[in-house]
Structure formats: structure tokens, C-alpha cells
Amino acid sequence: MNEPIRLQKYLAQCGVASRRTCEKFILSGKIAVDGTTVTEMGTKIVPGKNKVTCSGKLIKNKEKHLYYLLNKPKGYVTTLSDPQGRPVVISLIKNVSARLFPVGRLDLDTEGALILTNDGLLAQKIQHPSNETRKTYEAIIRGHLQPAASAALENGILLEGKMTAPAKITILSRKGGNTLVKITIHEGRKRQVRKMFSHINHPVVHLKRTAYGKLFLGNIPSGKYRQLNPGDLKKIFL
Ligand code: URA
């Protein structure tokens, strides 16, 4: 017999929505357990025993969780569809019937590591600020980055009215008038890396995410992916 589990956690696990959205569904009376509407947040159910419905539709717990690490090419959008008809990252994953979605976003012009999954809880865990999941990027920036400017970024700068959290920057090499740097941040503001370097007058000319925590992109070719195992998933949070 399965262990009792909180209703909102069960709903999120079944891929209904994020846990927070599932809580809203409960409060708004959309969820019923064994035919009775439940609006009480502490309610627990036993998967496989209790019948849970959302707006009258039976919730099934049988979708297996799948995890992929994609090397996103430039020119692809990380939304599930695009009104402008640009290619979507999800179209790169072949022969998988699960409803995958990208965890977070990468800009159109950014390439590199992108996790795709149908596990709403893991996606939430990776993105929740309290977990401070580290994301590492290699950036080619215009100009020669000086240690003082690098230190300023590492300590935090005022970006759109809010200080950035501490970052780790390593200068890897200089190429012509540009610098190749490695930067690790744990925030996920929109276009954050580009904005941080623009702020110190070193605009980014090329950006690639190379790792989530200690889960490295490695030698996955552009546009290709590999399936992740439980050991890989642990590395995200190291
Ligand atoms: N920071 C950016 O500027 N762009 C990305 O795609 C990711 C992080």
C-alpha cells in the first residue's frame, strides 16, 4: 500500500500543474477525492486507493517521469509554442510521448544545457530561489575584462533596482579584443548574464550554458540530448 501524501503534492506529481497552482485548484473547489470536493489544504490521500478528480476528470498517476539534458542550439525558443513560428526546443526530442517541458528558459541566442522533463516537482525544485541551483555559463564578452570589474560583478551589482547575488567569475582566455569567461550564478532573472556584463560595458557576444550544479553538458552535440538518470539529477544540486 502507498504512503499517504498531501493532495497538492500528489496533483503536482501527476503533472497536473506546479504545486502552487495545484493549491489554487484545491482552494477554488476544482478537486474532489472519492467524489467529495476538498478545499482543505492539509488533506492527504493514498495514491492508488483514493480517486482524485480535477474539474471532474480522473487524475492518473501513471506517467513515468523522464528527464533529458539537451544542448539547445541558437535560434530555438524555450516556450512550448511560438506565435512567430520560430522552432521550439521540444521539437528536438524525438519519439517521446510524455508531455515534456523545458525547466526555465534560455534566450533565443543562447545555446547549451537545458533540462526537459515532465516532472513538475523537480522543475520547481531547480527553479525555486531558496535552492540556489547554480548555473554555469561560458560567455565571450567584448573587451578585456579587468580583475576589478570582474570582482564588482562577483560581489553583486544593482540591476533594475535589485542587487544581484554573488557570482563566481573565471577569466579563461583572451581572443582578439574579446574575453572568454566562465560565470556561475544561482539566480534566474531574464537575460541576467547579458545584463550583468552589459552593465560593466562588456556586452556578451556569445553565451552558452555549460552546467546546472555539477551536471555538465559535456560533449552532447548541438541539437542533441541524453536521458538523465537519478545520479545525474543529484548532481544538479551539488
Ligand atoms: N542569462 C542570459 O542572459 N541569457 C540566458 O539565456 C541565460 C542566462
PDB file of C-alpha atoms and ligand atoms in Angstrom:
ATOM      1  CA  MET A   1       0.000   0.000   0.000  1.00  0.00           C
ATOM      2  CA  ASN A   2       1.264   3.519  -0.831  1.00  0.00           C
ATOM      3  CA  GLU A   3       2.007   6.055   1.896  1.00  0.00           C
ATOM      4  CA  PRO A   4      -0.494   8.921   2.384  1.00  0.00           C
ATOM      5  CA  ILE A   5       0.634  12.056   0.576  1.00  0.00           C
ATOM      6  CA  ARG A   6      -0.568  15.633   0.601  1.00  0.00           C
ATOM      7  CA  LEU A   7      -3.142  16.282  -2.090  1.00  0.00           C
ATOM      8  CA  GLN A   8      -1.294  19.203  -3.713  1.00  0.00           C
ATOM      9  CA  LYS A   9       1.920  17.164  -3.859  1.00  0.00           C
ATOM     10  CA  TYR A  10       0.096  14.262  -5.464  1.00  0.00           C
ATOM     11  CA  LEU A  11      -1.518  16.526  -8.052  1.00  0.00           C
ATOM     12  CA  ALA A  12       1.848  18.083  -8.933  1.00  0.00           C
ATOM     13  CA  GLN A  13       3.458  14.638  -9.144  1.00  0.00           C
ATOM     14  CA  CYS A  14       0.785  13.572 -11.593  1.00  0.00           C
ATOM     15  CA  GLY A  15       1.768  16.502 -13.787  1.00  0.00           C
ATOM     16  CA  VAL A  16      -1.473  18.464 -13.262  1.00  0.00           C
ATOM     17  CA  ALA A  17       0.454  21.724 -12.648  1.00  0.00           C
ATOM     18  CA  SER A  18       3.063  23.157 -10.273  1.00  0.00           C
ATOM     19  CA  ARG A  19       2.395  22.552  -6.593  1.00  0.00           C
ATOM     20  CA  ARG A  20       1.424  26.181  -6.059  1.00  0.00           C
ATOM     21  CA  THR A  21      -1.082  26.125  -8.918  1.00  0.00           C
ATOM     22  CA  CYS A  22      -2.483  22.836  -7.583  1.00  0.00           C
ATOM     23  CA  GLU A  23      -3.043  24.552  -4.229  1.00  0.00           C
ATOM     24  CA  LYS A  24      -5.064  27.204  -6.046  1.00  0.00           C
ATOM     25  CA  PHE A  25      -7.082  24.445  -7.754  1.00  0.00           C
ATOM     26  CA  ILE A  26      -7.843  22.944  -4.340  1.00  0.00           C
ATOM     27  CA  LEU A  27      -8.895  26.293  -2.860  1.00  0.00           C
ATOM     28  CA  SER A  28     -11.119  27.034  -5.830  1.00  0.00           C
ATOM     29  CA  GLY A  29     -13.025  23.749  -5.393  1.00  0.00           C
ATOM     30  CA  LYS A  30     -11.837  22.030  -8.564  1.00  0.00           C
ATOM     31  CA  ILE A  31     -10.501  18.968  -6.777  1.00  0.00           C
ATOM     32  CA  ALA A  32     -12.560  16.071  -5.442  1.00  0.00           C
ATOM     33  CA  VAL A  33     -11.419  12.985  -3.527  1.00  0.00           C
ATOM     34  CA  ASP A  34     -13.674   9.940  -3.873  1.00  0.00           C
ATOM     35  CA  GLY A  35     -16.451  12.158  -5.195  1.00  0.00           C
ATOM     36  CA  THR A  36     -16.306  14.808  -2.441  1.00  0.00           C
ATOM     37  CA  THR A  37     -14.925  18.271  -3.180  1.00  0.00           C
ATOM     38  CA  VAL A  38     -11.926  19.058  -0.997  1.00  0.00           C
ATOM     39  CA  THR A  39     -10.841  22.617  -0.247  1.00  0.00           C
ATOM     40  CA  GLU A  40      -8.837  21.778   2.893  1.00  0.00           C
ATOM     41  CA  MET A  41      -5.111  22.249   2.253  1.00  0.00           C
ATOM     42  CA  GLY A  42      -3.833  19.647   4.744  1.00  0.00           C
ATOM     43  CA  THR A  43      -5.785  16.788   3.130  1.00  0.00           C
ATOM     44  CA  LYS A  44      -3.819  13.630   2.483  1.00  0.00           C
ATOM     45  CA  ILE A  45      -4.670  10.873   0.022  1.00  0.00           C
ATOM     46  CA  VAL A  46      -3.329   7.421  -0.655  1.00  0.00           C
ATOM     47  CA  PRO A  47      -2.227   7.089  -4.299  1.00  0.00           C
ATOM     48  CA  GLY A  48      -3.840   4.066  -5.889  1.00  0.00           C
ATOM     49  CA  LYS A  49      -6.584   3.947  -3.231  1.00  0.00           C
ATOM     50  CA  ASN A  50      -8.318   7.314  -3.348  1.00  0.00           C
ATOM     51  CA  LYS A  51      -9.931   8.532  -6.572  1.00  0.00           C
ATOM     52  CA  VAL A  52      -8.853  12.118  -7.260  1.00  0.00           C
ATOM     53  CA  THR A  53     -10.504  14.278  -9.894  1.00  0.00           C
ATOM     54  CA  CYS A  54      -9.727  17.759 -11.206  1.00  0.00           C
ATOM     55  CA  SER A  55     -12.760  19.512 -12.706  1.00  0.00           C
ATOM     56  CA  GLY A  56     -14.409  16.085 -12.833  1.00  0.00           C
ATOM     57  CA  LYS A  57     -11.511  14.485 -14.749  1.00  0.00           C
ATOM     58  CA  LEU A  58      -9.811  11.496 -13.143  1.00  0.00           C
ATOM     59  CA  ILE A  59      -6.147  12.161 -12.344  1.00  0.00           C
ATOM     60  CA  LYS A  60      -3.903   9.290 -13.325  1.00  0.00           C
ATOM     61  CA  ASN A  61      -0.572   8.728 -11.657  1.00  0.00           C
ATOM     62  CA  LYS A  62       0.893   6.529 -14.282  1.00  0.00           C
ATOM     63  CA  GLU A  63       3.051   8.887 -16.325  1.00  0.00           C
ATOM     64  CA  LYS A  64       6.653   7.942 -15.701  1.00  0.00           C
ATOM     65  CA  HIS A  65       8.951  10.848 -15.033  1.00  0.00           C
ATOM     66  CA  LEU A  66      11.501  11.442 -17.735  1.00  0.00           C
ATOM     67  CA  TYR A  67      14.484  13.783 -17.736  1.00  0.00           C
ATOM     68  CA  TYR A  68      16.632  14.905 -20.646  1.00  0.00           C
ATOM     69  CA  LEU A  69      19.627  17.188 -20.979  1.00  0.00           C
ATOM     70  CA  LEU A  70      19.526  18.986 -24.321  1.00  0.00           C
ATOM     71  CA  ASN A  71      22.248  21.035 -25.975  1.00  0.00           C
ATOM     72  CA  LYS A  72      19.969  23.829 -27.151  1.00  0.00           C
ATOM     73  CA  PRO A  73      21.047  25.367 -30.442  1.00  0.00           C
ATOM     74  CA  LYS A  74      20.832  29.105 -31.084  1.00  0.00           C
ATOM     75  CA  GLY A  75      17.638  30.187 -32.824  1.00  0.00           C
ATOM     76  CA  TYR A  76      15.326  27.899 -30.833  1.00  0.00           C
ATOM     77  CA  VAL A  77      12.767  29.215 -28.338  1.00  0.00           C
ATOM     78  CA  THR A  78      12.230  27.555 -24.961  1.00  0.00           C
ATOM     79  CA  THR A  79       8.465  28.177 -24.903  1.00  0.00           C
ATOM     80  CA  LEU A  80       6.175  25.274 -25.831  1.00  0.00           C
ATOM     81  CA  SER A  81       4.853  27.115 -28.869  1.00  0.00           C
ATOM     82  CA  ASP A  82       5.811  30.280 -30.680  1.00  0.00           C
ATOM     83  CA  PRO A  83       3.327  32.667 -32.311  1.00  0.00           C
ATOM     84  CA  GLN A  84       6.136  33.845 -34.629  1.00  0.00           C
ATOM     85  CA  GLY A  85       6.692  30.302 -35.881  1.00  0.00           C
ATOM     86  CA  ARG A  86      10.283  30.011 -34.653  1.00  0.00           C
ATOM     87  CA  PRO A  87      11.498  26.487 -33.885  1.00  0.00           C
ATOM     88  CA  VAL A  88      10.761  25.214 -30.368  1.00  0.00           C
ATOM     89  CA  VAL A  89      13.261  23.152 -28.342  1.00  0.00           C
ATOM     90  CA  ILE A  90      10.679  20.455 -27.631  1.00  0.00           C
ATOM     91  CA  SER A  91      10.638  19.548 -31.344  1.00  0.00           C
ATOM     92  CA  LEU A  92      14.231  18.313 -30.983  1.00  0.00           C
ATOM     93  CA  ILE A  93      13.194  15.440 -28.686  1.00  0.00           C
ATOM     94  CA  LYS A  94      12.161  12.512 -30.846  1.00  0.00           C
ATOM     95  CA  ASN A  95       9.902   9.531 -30.129  1.00  0.00           C
ATOM     96  CA  VAL A  96       8.888  10.563 -26.599  1.00  0.00           C
ATOM     97  CA  SER A  97       5.146  10.702 -25.981  1.00  0.00           C
ATOM     98  CA  ALA A  98       5.392  12.251 -22.457  1.00  0.00           C
ATOM     99  CA  ARG A  99       4.413  15.906 -22.187  1.00  0.00           C
ATOM    100  CA  LEU A 100       7.865  17.356 -21.631  1.00  0.00           C
ATOM    101  CA  PHE A 101       8.565  20.983 -20.873  1.00  0.00           C
ATOM    102  CA  PRO A 102      11.812  22.945 -20.504  1.00  0.00           C
ATOM    103  CA  VAL A 103      12.969  23.837 -16.991  1.00  0.00           C
ATOM    104  CA  GLY A 104      13.345  27.601 -17.071  1.00  0.00           C
ATOM    105  CA  ARG A 105      14.452  29.394 -20.184  1.00  0.00           C
ATOM    106  CA  LEU A 106      17.391  30.161 -22.364  1.00  0.00           C
ATOM    107  CA  ASP A 107      17.325  33.154 -24.703  1.00  0.00           C
ATOM    108  CA  LEU A 108      16.856  32.659 -28.428  1.00  0.00           C
ATOM    109  CA  ASP A 109      20.545  33.467 -28.938  1.00  0.00           C
ATOM    110  CA  THR A 110      21.854  31.396 -26.031  1.00  0.00           C
ATOM    111  CA  GLU A 111      22.885  27.801 -26.523  1.00  0.00           C
ATOM    112  CA  GLY A 112      23.767  24.941 -24.242  1.00  0.00           C
ATOM    113  CA  ALA A 113      22.415  22.934 -21.336  1.00  0.00           C
ATOM    114  CA  LEU A 114      18.639  22.811 -20.974  1.00  0.00           C
ATOM    115  CA  ILE A 115      16.786  20.228 -18.889  1.00  0.00           C
ATOM    116  CA  LEU A 116      13.463  18.960 -20.238  1.00  0.00           C
ATOM    117  CA  THR A 117      11.118  16.888 -18.109  1.00  0.00           C
ATOM    118  CA  ASN A 118       7.506  16.058 -17.304  1.00  0.00           C
ATOM    119  CA  ASP A 119       8.261  16.229 -13.549  1.00  0.00           C
ATOM    120  CA  GLY A 120       6.682  19.436 -12.233  1.00  0.00           C
ATOM    121  CA  LEU A 121       8.143  18.978  -8.763  1.00  0.00           C
ATOM    122  CA  LEU A 122      11.729  18.643  -9.921  1.00  0.00           C
ATOM    123  CA  ALA A 123      11.277  21.623 -12.237  1.00  0.00           C
ATOM    124  CA  GLN A 124      10.033  23.643  -9.292  1.00  0.00           C
ATOM    125  CA  LYS A 125      12.914  22.487  -7.109  1.00  0.00           C
ATOM    126  CA  ILE A 126      15.511  23.514  -9.699  1.00  0.00           C
ATOM    127  CA  GLN A 127      13.946  26.931 -10.143  1.00  0.00           C
ATOM    128  CA  HIS A 128      12.984  27.784  -6.589  1.00  0.00           C
ATOM    129  CA  PRO A 129      15.249  30.626  -5.384  1.00  0.00           C
ATOM    130  CA  SER A 130      15.667  29.011  -1.945  1.00  0.00           C
ATOM    131  CA  ASN A 131      17.566  26.098  -3.520  1.00  0.00           C
ATOM    132  CA  GLU A 132      20.120  28.425  -5.142  1.00  0.00           C
ATOM    133  CA  THR A 133      20.696  25.984  -8.020  1.00  0.00           C
ATOM    134  CA  ARG A 134      23.977  27.007  -9.638  1.00  0.00           C
ATOM    135  CA  LYS A 135      24.041  27.571 -13.391  1.00  0.00           C
ATOM    136  CA  THR A 136      27.361  27.953 -15.172  1.00  0.00           C
ATOM    137  CA  TYR A 137      27.858  29.744 -18.476  1.00  0.00           C
ATOM    138  CA  GLU A 138      30.729  30.376 -20.828  1.00  0.00           C
ATOM    139  CA  ALA A 139      30.491  33.836 -22.297  1.00  0.00           C
ATOM    140  CA  ILE A 140      32.548  35.635 -24.882  1.00  0.00           C
ATOM    141  CA  ILE A 141      32.381  39.274 -23.928  1.00  0.00           C
ATOM    142  CA  ARG A 142      33.599  42.330 -25.789  1.00  0.00           C
ATOM    143  CA  GLY A 143      36.796  43.926 -24.473  1.00  0.00           C
ATOM    144  CA  HIS A 144      39.370  42.792 -21.957  1.00  0.00           C
ATOM    145  CA  LEU A 145      37.779  42.114 -18.591  1.00  0.00           C
ATOM    146  CA  GLN A 146      39.883  43.544 -15.776  1.00  0.00           C
ATOM    147  CA  PRO A 147      40.009  41.846 -12.355  1.00  0.00           C
ATOM    148  CA  ALA A 148      38.396  44.877 -10.630  1.00  0.00           C
ATOM    149  CA  ALA A 149      35.367  44.781 -12.957  1.00  0.00           C
ATOM    150  CA  SER A 150      35.129  41.033 -12.538  1.00  0.00           C
ATOM    151  CA  ALA A 151      35.231  41.420  -8.745  1.00  0.00           C
ATOM    152  CA  ALA A 152      32.450  44.013  -8.884  1.00  0.00           C
ATOM    153  CA  LEU A 153      30.209  41.555 -10.721  1.00  0.00           C
ATOM    154  CA  GLU A 154      31.157  38.775  -8.328  1.00  0.00           C
ATOM    155  CA  ASN A 155      30.158  40.879  -5.325  1.00  0.00           C
ATOM    156  CA  GLY A 156      26.867  41.969  -6.831  1.00  0.00           C
ATOM    157  CA  ILE A 157      25.663  44.977  -8.792  1.00  0.00           C
ATOM    158  CA  LEU A 158      22.442  46.967  -8.792  1.00  0.00           C
ATOM    159  CA  LEU A 159      20.467  45.621 -11.721  1.00  0.00           C
ATOM    160  CA  GLU A 160      16.989  47.029 -12.334  1.00  0.00           C
ATOM    161  CA  GLY A 161      16.714  48.184  -8.734  1.00  0.00           C
ATOM    162  CA  LYS A 162      17.857  44.928  -7.099  1.00  0.00           C
ATOM    163  CA  MET A 163      21.309  43.683  -6.167  1.00  0.00           C
ATOM    164  CA  THR A 164      22.474  40.562  -7.955  1.00  0.00           C
ATOM    165  CA  ALA A 165      23.501  37.685  -5.711  1.00  0.00           C
ATOM    166  CA  PRO A 166      27.209  36.830  -5.504  1.00  0.00           C
ATOM    167  CA  ALA A 167      28.582  35.244  -8.663  1.00  0.00           C
ATOM    168  CA  LYS A 168      31.773  33.357  -9.475  1.00  0.00           C
ATOM    169  CA  ILE A 169      33.754  34.510 -12.498  1.00  0.00           C
ATOM    170  CA  THR A 170      36.877  32.978 -14.028  1.00  0.00           C
ATOM    171  CA  ILE A 171      38.698  34.601 -16.909  1.00  0.00           C
ATOM    172  CA  LEU A 172      39.552  31.715 -19.264  1.00  0.00           C
ATOM    173  CA  SER A 173      41.306  33.399 -22.184  1.00  0.00           C
ATOM    174  CA  ARG A 174      41.526  36.459 -24.381  1.00  0.00           C
ATOM    175  CA  LYS A 175      40.719  36.249 -28.068  1.00  0.00           C
ATOM    176  CA  GLY A 176      41.444  39.327 -30.171  1.00  0.00           C
ATOM    177  CA  GLY A 177      39.544  42.140 -28.489  1.00  0.00           C
ATOM    178  CA  ASN A 178      37.300  39.745 -26.552  1.00  0.00           C
ATOM    179  CA  THR A 179      37.485  37.764 -23.308  1.00  0.00           C
ATOM    180  CA  LEU A 180      36.226  34.237 -22.729  1.00  0.00           C
ATOM    181  CA  VAL A 181      34.859  33.947 -19.188  1.00  0.00           C
ATOM    182  CA  LYS A 182      33.140  31.346 -17.075  1.00  0.00           C
ATOM    183  CA  ILE A 183      30.386  32.687 -14.815  1.00  0.00           C
ATOM    184  CA  THR A 184      28.315  30.826 -12.242  1.00  0.00           C
ATOM    185  CA  ILE A 185      25.136  32.360 -10.843  1.00  0.00           C
ATOM    186  CA  HIS A 186      22.221  30.933  -8.937  1.00  0.00           C
ATOM    187  CA  GLU A 187      19.572  33.488  -9.806  1.00  0.00           C
ATOM    188  CA  GLY A 188      17.412  33.185 -12.884  1.00  0.00           C
ATOM    189  CA  ARG A 189      16.467  36.690 -13.902  1.00  0.00           C
ATOM    190  CA  LYS A 190      15.613  37.277 -17.539  1.00  0.00           C
ATOM    191  CA  ARG A 191      18.761  37.763 -19.667  1.00  0.00           C
ATOM    192  CA  GLN A 192      20.702  38.078 -16.430  1.00  0.00           C
ATOM    193  CA  VAL A 193      24.190  37.211 -17.677  1.00  0.00           C
ATOM    194  CA  ARG A 194      23.862  39.502 -20.675  1.00  0.00           C
ATOM    195  CA  LYS A 195      22.574  42.335 -18.492  1.00  0.00           C
ATOM    196  CA  MET A 196      25.329  41.878 -15.903  1.00  0.00           C
ATOM    197  CA  PHE A 197      28.114  42.141 -18.467  1.00  0.00           C
ATOM    198  CA  SER A 198      26.411  44.995 -20.352  1.00  0.00           C
ATOM    199  CA  HIS A 199      26.240  46.826 -17.035  1.00  0.00           C
ATOM    200  CA  ILE A 200      30.051  46.848 -16.818  1.00  0.00           C
ATOM    201  CA  ASN A 201      30.375  47.749 -20.520  1.00  0.00           C
ATOM    202  CA  HIS A 202      31.433  44.308 -21.721  1.00  0.00           C
ATOM    203  CA  PRO A 203      28.473  43.165 -23.835  1.00  0.00           C
ATOM    204  CA  VAL A 204      28.106  39.437 -24.375  1.00  0.00           C
ATOM    205  CA  VAL A 205      28.732  38.322 -27.950  1.00  0.00           C
ATOM    206  CA  HIS A 206      28.225  34.615 -27.352  1.00  0.00           C
ATOM    207  CA  LEU A 207      26.617  32.733 -24.466  1.00  0.00           C
ATOM    208  CA  LYS A 208      26.455  29.044 -23.667  1.00  0.00           C
ATOM    209  CA  ARG A 209      25.188  27.329 -20.501  1.00  0.00           C
ATOM    210  CA  THR A 210      27.579  24.534 -19.645  1.00  0.00           C
ATOM    211  CA  ALA A 211      26.215  23.152 -16.363  1.00  0.00           C
ATOM    212  CA  TYR A 212      23.484  23.022 -13.745  1.00  0.00           C
ATOM    213  CA  GLY A 213      25.362  22.458 -10.473  1.00  0.00           C
ATOM    214  CA  LYS A 214      27.762  19.625 -11.250  1.00  0.00           C
ATOM    215  CA  LEU A 215      25.665  18.268 -14.096  1.00  0.00           C
ATOM    216  CA  PHE A 216      27.775  19.194 -17.094  1.00  0.00           C
ATOM    217  CA  LEU A 217      26.684  19.450 -20.710  1.00  0.00           C
ATOM    218  CA  GLY A 218      29.832  17.559 -21.726  1.00  0.00           C
ATOM    219  CA  ASN A 219      30.154  16.630 -25.366  1.00  0.00           C
ATOM    220  CA  ILE A 220      26.470  16.433 -26.312  1.00  0.00           C
ATOM    221  CA  PRO A 221      26.373  17.860 -29.868  1.00  0.00           C
ATOM    222  CA  SER A 222      24.227  20.915 -30.603  1.00  0.00           C
ATOM    223  CA  GLY A 223      20.571  19.913 -31.028  1.00  0.00           C
ATOM    224  CA  LYS A 224      21.148  16.514 -29.390  1.00  0.00           C
ATOM    225  CA  TYR A 225      20.309  15.270 -25.897  1.00  0.00           C
ATOM    226  CA  ARG A 226      20.763  12.464 -23.448  1.00  0.00           C
ATOM    227  CA  GLN A 227      18.424  10.951 -20.897  1.00  0.00           C
ATOM    228  CA  LEU A 228      19.293  11.653 -17.267  1.00  0.00           C
ATOM    229  CA  ASN A 229      19.409   9.035 -14.511  1.00  0.00           C
ATOM    230  CA  PRO A 230      18.882   9.545 -10.742  1.00  0.00           C
ATOM    231  CA  GLY A 231      22.635  10.057 -10.230  1.00  0.00           C
ATOM    232  CA  ASP A 232      22.628  12.847 -12.816  1.00  0.00           C
ATOM    233  CA  LEU A 233      19.657  14.503 -11.109  1.00  0.00           C
ATOM    234  CA  LYS A 234      21.505  14.622  -7.778  1.00  0.00           C
ATOM    235  CA  LYS A 235      24.402  16.452  -9.457  1.00  0.00           C
ATOM    236  CA  ILE A 236      22.104  19.366 -10.349  1.00  0.00           C
ATOM    237  CA  PHE A 237      22.042  20.379  -6.685  1.00  0.00           C
ATOM    238  CA  LEU A 238      25.774  19.905  -5.935  1.00  0.00           C
TER     239      LEU A 238
HETATM  240  N1  URA B   1      21.417  34.718 -18.898  1.00  0.00           N
HETATM  241  C1  URA B   1      21.183  35.282 -20.075  1.00  0.00           C
HETATM  242  O1  URA B   1      21.483  36.444 -20.297  1.00  0.00           O
HETATM  243  N2  URA B   1      20.605  34.542 -21.041  1.00  0.00           N
HETATM  244  C2  URA B   1      20.279  33.251 -20.877  1.00  0.00           C
HETATM  245  O2  URA B   1      19.754  32.620 -21.791  1.00  0.00           O
HETATM  246  C3  URA B   1      20.534  32.669 -19.631  1.00  0.00           C
HETATM  247  C4  URA B   1      21.102  33.429 -18.647  1.00  0.00           C
END
